[in-house]
mmCIF file of C-alpha atoms in Angstrom:
data_model
loop_
_atom_site.group_PDB
_atom_site.id
_atom_site.type_symbol
_atom_site.label_atom_id
_atom_site.label_comp_id
_atom_site.label_asym_id
_atom_site.label_seq_id
_atom_site.Cartn_x
_atom_site.Cartn_y
_atom_site.Cartn_z
ATOM 1 C CA UNK A 1 43.995 0.820 -9.418
ATOM 2 C CA UNK A 2 42.293 2.011 -6.203
ATOM 3 C CA UNK A 3 44.754 0.605 -3.682
ATOM 4 C CA UNK A 4 46.123 4.039 -2.800
ATOM 5 C CA UNK A 5 42.654 5.129 -1.719
ATOM 6 C CA UNK A 6 42.230 2.012 0.396
ATOM 7 C CA UNK A 7 45.324 2.361 2.581
ATOM 8 C CA UNK A 8 43.282 3.224 5.667
ATOM 9 C CA UNK A 9 40.578 0.611 5.108
ATOM 10 C CA UNK A 10 40.206 -2.222 7.596
ATOM 11 C CA UNK A 11 38.435 -5.550 7.532
ATOM 12 C CA UNK A 12 36.906 -7.286 10.518
ATOM 13 C CA UNK A 13 34.836 -10.429 11.013
ATOM 14 C CA UNK A 14 34.594 -10.021 14.784
ATOM 15 C CA UNK A 15 30.958 -9.564 15.825
ATOM 16 C CA UNK A 16 29.205 -10.826 18.984
ATOM 17 C CA UNK A 17 27.196 -14.047 18.834
ATOM 18 C CA UNK A 18 24.045 -11.986 19.521
ATOM 19 C CA UNK A 19 24.187 -10.633 15.938
ATOM 20 C CA UNK A 20 25.153 -13.822 14.091
ATOM 21 C CA UNK A 21 21.696 -14.233 12.533
ATOM 22 C CA UNK A 22 21.923 -10.924 10.672
ATOM 23 C CA UNK A 23 25.556 -9.705 10.631
ATOM 24 C CA UNK A 24 28.784 -11.605 11.025
ATOM 25 C CA UNK A 25 31.421 -9.570 9.219
ATOM 26 C CA UNK A 26 32.304 -6.251 7.653
ATOM 27 C CA UNK A 27 34.810 -4.440 5.494
ATOM 28 C CA UNK A 28 35.354 -1.022 3.930
ATOM 29 C CA UNK A 29 35.414 -0.530 0.161
ATOM 30 C CA UNK A 30 36.320 2.309 -2.155
ATOM 31 C CA UNK A 31 33.170 4.379 -2.749
ATOM 32 C CA UNK A 32 33.933 5.408 -6.341
ATOM 33 C CA UNK A 33 34.764 1.855 -7.379
ATOM 34 C CA UNK A 34 31.603 0.554 -5.669
ATOM 35 C CA UNK A 35 29.250 3.054 -7.330
ATOM 36 C CA UNK A 36 30.895 2.456 -10.702
ATOM 37 C CA UNK A 37 30.278 -1.275 -10.361
ATOM 38 C CA UNK A 38 26.727 -0.870 -8.993
ATOM 39 C CA UNK A 39 25.047 1.964 -10.878
ATOM 40 C CA UNK A 40 22.038 2.934 -8.741
ATOM 41 C CA UNK A 41 20.664 5.365 -11.305
ATOM 42 C CA UNK A 42 21.026 8.341 -8.981
ATOM 43 C CA UNK A 43 23.387 11.288 -9.363
ATOM 44 C CA UNK A 44 26.535 11.293 -7.280
ATOM 45 C CA UNK A 45 29.100 13.938 -6.464
ATOM 46 C CA UNK A 46 31.996 14.263 -8.885
ATOM 47 C CA UNK A 47 34.252 15.347 -6.021
ATOM 48 C CA UNK A 48 32.929 13.858 -2.758
ATOM 49 C CA UNK A 49 34.275 14.985 0.585
ATOM 50 C CA UNK A 50 37.446 13.281 1.839
ATOM 51 C CA UNK A 51 35.213 12.073 4.682
ATOM 52 C CA UNK A 52 32.910 10.249 2.211
ATOM 53 C CA UNK A 53 35.311 8.011 0.290
ATOM 54 C CA UNK A 54 34.371 4.546 1.569
ATOM 55 C CA UNK A 55 31.442 2.126 1.639
ATOM 56 C CA UNK A 56 30.738 0.175 4.825
ATOM 57 C CA UNK A 57 29.994 -3.413 3.776
ATOM 58 C CA UNK A 58 28.250 -5.876 6.133
ATOM 59 C CA UNK A 59 28.020 -9.635 5.636
ATOM 60 C CA UNK A 60 24.955 -11.539 6.821
ATOM 61 C CA UNK A 61 25.801 -15.183 6.110
ATOM 62 C CA UNK A 62 28.974 -17.211 6.743
ATOM 63 C CA UNK A 63 29.160 -18.230 3.071
ATOM 64 C CA UNK A 64 28.843 -14.611 1.917
ATOM 65 C CA UNK A 65 32.194 -13.655 3.490
ATOM 66 C CA UNK A 66 34.972 -12.843 0.998
ATOM 67 C CA UNK A 67 37.625 -15.427 0.272
ATOM 68 C CA UNK A 68 40.320 -12.969 1.359
ATOM 69 C CA UNK A 69 40.763 -11.104 4.633
ATOM 70 C CA UNK A 70 43.077 -8.474 3.169
ATOM 71 C CA UNK A 71 42.740 -4.919 4.383
ATOM 72 C CA UNK A 72 42.778 -3.722 0.761
ATOM 73 C CA UNK A 73 40.077 -5.494 -1.224
ATOM 74 C CA UNK A 74 38.459 -4.801 -4.593
ATOM 75 C CA UNK A 75 34.678 -4.560 -4.911
ATOM 76 C CA UNK A 76 34.634 -7.715 -7.035
ATOM 77 C CA UNK A 77 36.556 -9.662 -4.380
ATOM 78 C CA UNK A 78 34.418 -8.268 -1.564
ATOM 79 C CA UNK A 79 31.155 -9.271 -3.278
ATOM 80 C CA UNK A 80 32.351 -12.505 -4.884
ATOM 81 C CA UNK A 81 30.255 -14.687 -2.555
ATOM 82 C CA UNK A 82 27.215 -12.402 -2.237
ATOM 83 C CA UNK A 83 24.176 -14.033 -3.806
ATOM 84 C CA UNK A 84 22.117 -10.992 -2.804
ATOM 85 C CA UNK A 85 23.193 -7.432 -2.071
ATOM 86 C CA UNK A 86 21.064 -4.736 -0.416
ATOM 87 C CA UNK A 87 22.353 -1.174 -0.827
ATOM 88 C CA UNK A 88 21.292 1.682 1.450
ATOM 89 C CA UNK A 89 22.050 5.282 0.491
ATOM 90 C CA UNK A 90 22.130 7.603 3.476
ATOM 91 C CA UNK A 91 23.337 10.984 4.651
ATOM 92 C CA UNK A 92 22.551 12.889 7.867
ATOM 93 C CA UNK A 93 19.191 14.478 7.125
ATOM 94 C CA UNK A 94 19.271 18.284 7.198
ATOM 95 C CA UNK A 95 22.391 18.312 9.366
ATOM 96 C CA UNK A 96 20.568 16.526 12.193
ATOM 97 C CA UNK A 97 22.332 14.250 14.673
ATOM 98 C CA UNK A 98 21.306 11.116 12.791
ATOM 99 C CA UNK A 99 21.689 7.472 13.814
ATOM 100 C CA UNK A 100 21.278 4.285 11.762
ATOM 101 C CA UNK A 101 19.990 1.007 13.230
ATOM 102 C CA UNK A 102 20.077 -2.407 11.511
ATOM 103 C CA UNK A 103 17.658 -4.923 13.019
ATOM 104 C CA UNK A 104 17.506 -8.657 12.423
ATOM 105 C CA UNK A 105 13.908 -9.083 11.237
ATOM 106 C CA UNK A 106 11.778 -10.059 8.252
ATOM 107 C CA UNK A 107 13.281 -8.521 5.104
ATOM 108 C CA UNK A 108 11.859 -5.085 4.274
ATOM 109 C CA UNK A 109 12.383 -2.791 1.290
ATOM 110 C CA UNK A 110 11.624 0.273 3.400
ATOM 111 C CA UNK A 111 13.643 2.527 5.688
ATOM 112 C CA UNK A 112 11.669 3.520 8.778
ATOM 113 C CA UNK A 113 12.403 7.063 9.861
ATOM 114 C CA UNK A 114 11.906 8.429 13.376
ATOM 115 C CA UNK A 115 12.184 12.100 14.320
ATOM 116 C CA UNK A 116 12.026 14.059 17.557
ATOM 117 C CA UNK A 117 9.340 16.461 16.346
ATOM 118 C CA UNK A 118 5.597 16.851 15.781
ATOM 119 C CA UNK A 119 3.410 18.582 13.196
ATOM 120 C CA UNK A 120 4.917 22.056 12.661
ATOM 121 C CA UNK A 121 7.186 21.632 15.705
ATOM 122 C CA UNK A 122 10.966 21.672 15.057
ATOM 123 C CA UNK A 123 13.242 18.841 16.159
ATOM 124 C CA UNK A 124 14.084 18.927 19.853
ATOM 125 C CA UNK A 125 15.912 16.513 22.146
ATOM 126 C CA UNK A 126 13.147 17.075 24.667
ATOM 127 C CA UNK A 127 10.663 15.249 22.409
ATOM 128 C CA UNK A 128 10.471 11.441 22.017
ATOM 129 C CA UNK A 129 11.491 9.717 18.793
ATOM 130 C CA UNK A 130 8.311 9.025 16.798
ATOM 131 C CA UNK A 131 7.649 7.402 13.436
ATOM 132 C CA UNK A 132 7.747 10.226 10.904
ATOM 133 C CA UNK A 133 5.986 10.738 7.559
ATOM 134 C CA UNK A 134 8.315 10.411 4.611
ATOM 135 C CA UNK A 135 8.246 14.086 3.655
ATOM 136 C CA UNK A 136 8.406 15.714 7.092
ATOM 137 C CA UNK A 137 11.282 18.140 7.460
ATOM 138 C CA UNK A 138 13.291 18.893 10.596
ATOM 139 C CA UNK A 139 11.059 21.936 11.188
ATOM 140 C CA UNK A 140 8.004 19.676 11.459
ATOM 141 C CA UNK A 141 6.451 20.769 8.158
ATOM 142 C CA UNK A 142 5.088 18.085 5.816
ATOM 143 C CA UNK A 143 6.189 18.971 2.277
ATOM 144 C CA UNK A 144 3.828 16.589 0.471
ATOM 145 C CA UNK A 145 0.476 18.022 1.509
ATOM 146 C CA UNK A 146 -2.479 17.533 -0.886
ATOM 147 C CA UNK A 147 -2.791 20.446 -3.335
ATOM 148 C CA UNK A 148 -5.404 23.106 -2.534
ATOM 149 C CA UNK A 149 -8.812 22.936 -4.231
ATOM 150 C CA UNK A 150 -7.976 25.627 -6.789
ATOM 151 C CA UNK A 151 -4.970 23.648 -8.044
ATOM 152 C CA UNK A 152 -6.977 20.422 -8.132
ATOM 153 C CA UNK A 153 -9.615 22.102 -10.308
ATOM 154 C CA UNK A 154 -6.948 23.498 -12.633
ATOM 155 C CA UNK A 155 -5.452 20.037 -12.999
ATOM 156 C CA UNK A 156 -8.831 18.537 -13.857
ATOM 157 C CA UNK A 157 -9.313 21.184 -16.553
ATOM 158 C CA UNK A 158 -6.001 20.198 -18.129
ATOM 159 C CA UNK A 159 -7.293 16.630 -18.467
ATOM 160 C CA UNK A 160 -10.410 17.675 -20.393
ATOM 161 C CA UNK A 161 -8.741 17.223 -23.793
ATOM 162 C CA UNK A 162 -7.748 13.693 -22.869
ATOM 163 C CA UNK A 163 -10.957 12.334 -21.428
ATOM 164 C CA UNK A 164 -13.927 14.368 -22.735
ATOM 165 C CA UNK A 165 -16.289 11.870 -24.447
ATOM 166 C CA UNK A 166 -16.661 12.636 -28.122
ATOM 167 C CA UNK A 167 -13.713 15.033 -28.309
ATOM 168 C CA UNK A 168 -11.940 12.525 -30.514
ATOM 169 C CA UNK A 169 -8.489 13.647 -29.398
ATOM 170 C CA UNK A 170 -7.532 10.530 -27.502
ATOM 171 C CA UNK A 171 -9.329 8.314 -30.002
ATOM 172 C CA UNK A 172 -7.362 9.973 -32.812
ATOM 173 C CA UNK A 173 -4.105 9.368 -30.983
ATOM 174 C CA UNK A 174 -4.952 5.704 -30.472
ATOM 175 C CA UNK A 175 -5.826 5.246 -34.145
ATOM 176 C CA UNK A 176 -2.538 6.875 -35.181
ATOM 177 C CA UNK A 177 -0.442 4.941 -32.685
ATOM 178 C CA UNK A 178 -1.900 1.501 -33.374
ATOM 179 C CA UNK A 179 -0.306 0.985 -36.837
ATOM 180 C CA UNK A 180 3.006 2.374 -35.546
ATOM 181 C CA UNK A 181 3.056 -0.083 -32.665
ATOM 182 C CA UNK A 182 1.951 -2.975 -34.862
ATOM 183 C CA UNK A 183 4.817 -2.195 -37.239
ATOM 184 C CA UNK A 184 7.287 -2.069 -34.346
ATOM 185 C CA UNK A 185 6.151 -5.378 -32.869
ATOM 186 C CA UNK A 186 4.838 -7.406 -35.784
ATOM 187 C CA UNK A 187 6.336 -10.814 -36.526
ATOM 188 C CA UNK A 188 8.699 -10.898 -33.545
ATOM 189 C CA UNK A 189 8.290 -13.870 -31.224
ATOM 190 C CA UNK A 190 8.131 -13.155 -27.522
ATOM 191 C CA UNK A 191 6.919 -14.627 -24.267
ATOM 192 C CA UNK A 192 4.809 -11.538 -23.562
ATOM 193 C CA UNK A 193 1.123 -11.954 -24.461
ATOM 194 C CA UNK A 194 -1.161 -8.911 -24.723
ATOM 195 C CA UNK A 195 -4.748 -8.715 -23.485
ATOM 196 C CA UNK A 196 -5.817 -9.593 -27.046
ATOM 197 C CA UNK A 197 -3.862 -12.853 -26.621
ATOM 198 C CA UNK A 198 -1.377 -11.744 -29.296
ATOM 199 C CA UNK A 199 2.336 -12.334 -28.610
ATOM 200 C CA UNK A 200 4.194 -9.013 -28.711
ATOM 201 C CA UNK A 201 7.592 -7.745 -27.534
ATOM 202 C CA UNK A 202 7.901 -4.937 -25.036
ATOM 203 C CA UNK A 203 8.195 -1.349 -26.262
ATOM 204 C CA UNK A 204 10.246 1.314 -24.495
ATOM 205 C CA UNK A 205 8.365 4.639 -24.425
ATOM 206 C CA UNK A 206 9.809 8.042 -23.643
ATOM 207 C CA UNK A 207 8.447 11.585 -23.316
ATOM 208 C CA UNK A 208 10.650 14.449 -24.490
ATOM 209 C CA UNK A 209 10.350 18.159 -25.235
ATOM 210 C CA UNK A 210 12.812 20.483 -26.939
ATOM 211 C CA UNK A 211 14.373 21.518 -23.643
ATOM 212 C CA UNK A 212 15.388 17.911 -22.940
ATOM 213 C CA UNK A 213 16.351 17.021 -26.532
ATOM 214 C CA UNK A 214 20.064 17.075 -25.652
ATOM 215 C CA UNK A 215 19.460 14.186 -23.251
ATOM 216 C CA UNK A 216 17.619 12.279 -25.983
ATOM 217 C CA UNK A 217 20.532 12.790 -28.377
ATOM 218 C CA UNK A 218 22.969 11.712 -25.666
ATOM 219 C CA UNK A 219 20.902 8.570 -25.025
ATOM 220 C CA UNK A 220 20.942 7.594 -28.701
ATOM 221 C CA UNK A 221 24.679 8.224 -29.007
ATOM 222 C CA UNK A 222 25.358 6.145 -25.872
ATOM 223 C CA UNK A 223 23.163 3.317 -27.204
ATOM 224 C CA UNK A 224 24.636 3.298 -30.710
ATOM 225 C CA UNK A 225 25.417 -0.424 -30.448
ATOM 226 C CA UNK A 226 21.912 -1.311 -29.220
ATOM 227 C CA UNK A 227 18.741 -2.078 -31.137
ATOM 228 C CA UNK A 228 16.496 0.984 -30.758
ATOM 229 C CA UNK A 229 13.830 -0.177 -33.193
ATOM 230 C CA UNK A 230 11.337 -0.672 -30.369
ATOM 231 C CA UNK A 231 11.860 2.729 -28.731
ATOM 232 C CA UNK A 232 8.893 5.072 -29.180
ATOM 233 C CA UNK A 233 9.344 8.756 -28.292
ATOM 234 C CA UNK A 234 6.301 10.887 -27.477
ATOM 235 C CA UNK A 235 7.399 14.349 -28.626
ATOM 236 C CA UNK A 236 5.542 17.289 -27.123
ATOM 237 C CA UNK A 237 6.561 19.754 -29.883
ATOM 238 C CA UNK A 238 7.335 19.605 -33.601
ATOM 239 C CA UNK A 239 11.014 20.471 -33.153
ATOM 240 C CA UNK A 240 11.547 17.431 -30.957
ATOM 241 C CA UNK A 241 9.622 15.294 -33.445
ATOM 242 C CA UNK A 242 12.075 16.246 -36.193
ATOM 243 C CA UNK A 243 15.054 15.596 -33.908
ATOM 244 C CA UNK A 244 13.782 12.156 -32.860
ATOM 245 C CA UNK A 245 13.015 11.156 -36.441
ATOM 246 C CA UNK A 246 16.437 12.436 -37.513
ATOM 247 C CA UNK A 247 17.981 10.142 -34.918
ATOM 248 C CA UNK A 248 16.186 7.200 -36.521
ATOM 249 C CA UNK A 249 13.692 6.731 -33.695
ATOM 250 C CA UNK A 250 9.992 6.017 -33.938
ATOM 251 C CA UNK A 251 8.321 9.241 -32.813
ATOM 252 C CA UNK A 252 4.790 10.532 -32.257
ATOM 253 C CA UNK A 253 3.418 14.072 -31.965
ATOM 254 C CA UNK A 254 -0.194 15.243 -31.616
ATOM 255 C CA UNK A 255 -0.737 19.003 -31.562
ATOM 256 C CA UNK A 256 -4.117 18.822 -29.817
ATOM 257 C CA UNK A 257 -2.824 16.632 -27.020
ATOM 258 C CA UNK A 258 0.468 18.399 -26.431
ATOM 259 C CA UNK A 259 -0.315 22.050 -27.249
ATOM 260 C CA UNK A 260 -0.306 23.126 -23.576
ATOM 261 C CA UNK A 261 3.059 21.511 -22.756
ATOM 262 C CA UNK A 262 6.021 23.954 -22.627
ATOM 263 C CA UNK A 263 8.990 23.328 -24.885
ATOM 264 C CA UNK A 264 11.651 24.619 -22.485
ATOM 265 C CA UNK A 265 13.552 22.436 -20.032
ATOM 266 C CA UNK A 266 12.367 22.086 -16.448
ATOM 267 C CA UNK A 267 14.547 23.960 -13.961
ATOM 268 C CA UNK A 268 13.778 21.576 -11.105
ATOM 269 C CA UNK A 269 11.910 18.388 -10.282
ATOM 270 C CA UNK A 270 8.215 19.150 -9.801
ATOM 271 C CA UNK A 271 8.258 22.697 -11.183
ATOM 272 C CA UNK A 272 5.656 24.103 -13.612
ATOM 273 C CA UNK A 273 7.324 22.739 -16.762
ATOM 274 C CA UNK A 274 7.983 19.348 -15.218
ATOM 275 C CA UNK A 275 4.373 19.027 -14.030
ATOM 276 C CA UNK A 276 2.965 20.016 -17.436
ATOM 277 C CA UNK A 277 5.176 17.482 -19.226
ATOM 278 C CA UNK A 278 3.841 14.715 -16.993
ATOM 279 C CA UNK A 279 0.447 15.079 -18.682
ATOM 280 C CA UNK A 280 1.942 13.488 -21.781
ATOM 281 C CA UNK A 281 2.162 10.263 -19.797
ATOM 282 C CA UNK A 282 -1.639 10.160 -19.721
ATOM 283 C CA UNK A 283 -1.484 8.977 -23.334
#
């Protein structure tokens, strides 16, 4: 059904002998079909640019090459002989004149990034390419600096309720959660063995507030044919507790632990609401 998109795609297995140990062939595939088949868990554009409609596929072993050399090839045909597939997502960073190098070497799960800049010095062609920290921008500013002392102290204060000896808050939560978890896992055989040497199945845990309740409802509706009996939702407000229980999920709420967590949705990753909600993961 994607052949019309693939009219301009080409396939080539002509590479020099100097690359035969790490690349021997290539083809172009339909981007939408590829990302539908291999869901990477990241958001993608609903309407990508006409200049971003294909995936460049490289083959690294003679037996990984597709059985067909057609110019138009489905994703299934193109990957039929791939026993392993590494996927790299990339886009020119900040509009810079970016290059991508693939080196035959020991396998690595990292992308090494070089920039022509220094600390607080913008990118310039007059500077040499140097290994760059992950969060350095094109203006030379590192965006992941340690928080200032005042923020560190505020964060420690927020943990007082969790870790103060004798406060009983965390101990209360553990005593309330233990029978719930035992009920969810009791009598089911599994290969997983806990530290108490008791076989137990895995439990999926989630954190949700009222602002994200729509996503929780969407998850349950999408998983209507799945067994959700071992999903435990940590609700940070009473409204979400009622919603989760109404959906038939195991849910837990503790007013003392979660009283400081906002109920609205986070506007952006890492903002005030998002950061406060992360404290629920301490439990």
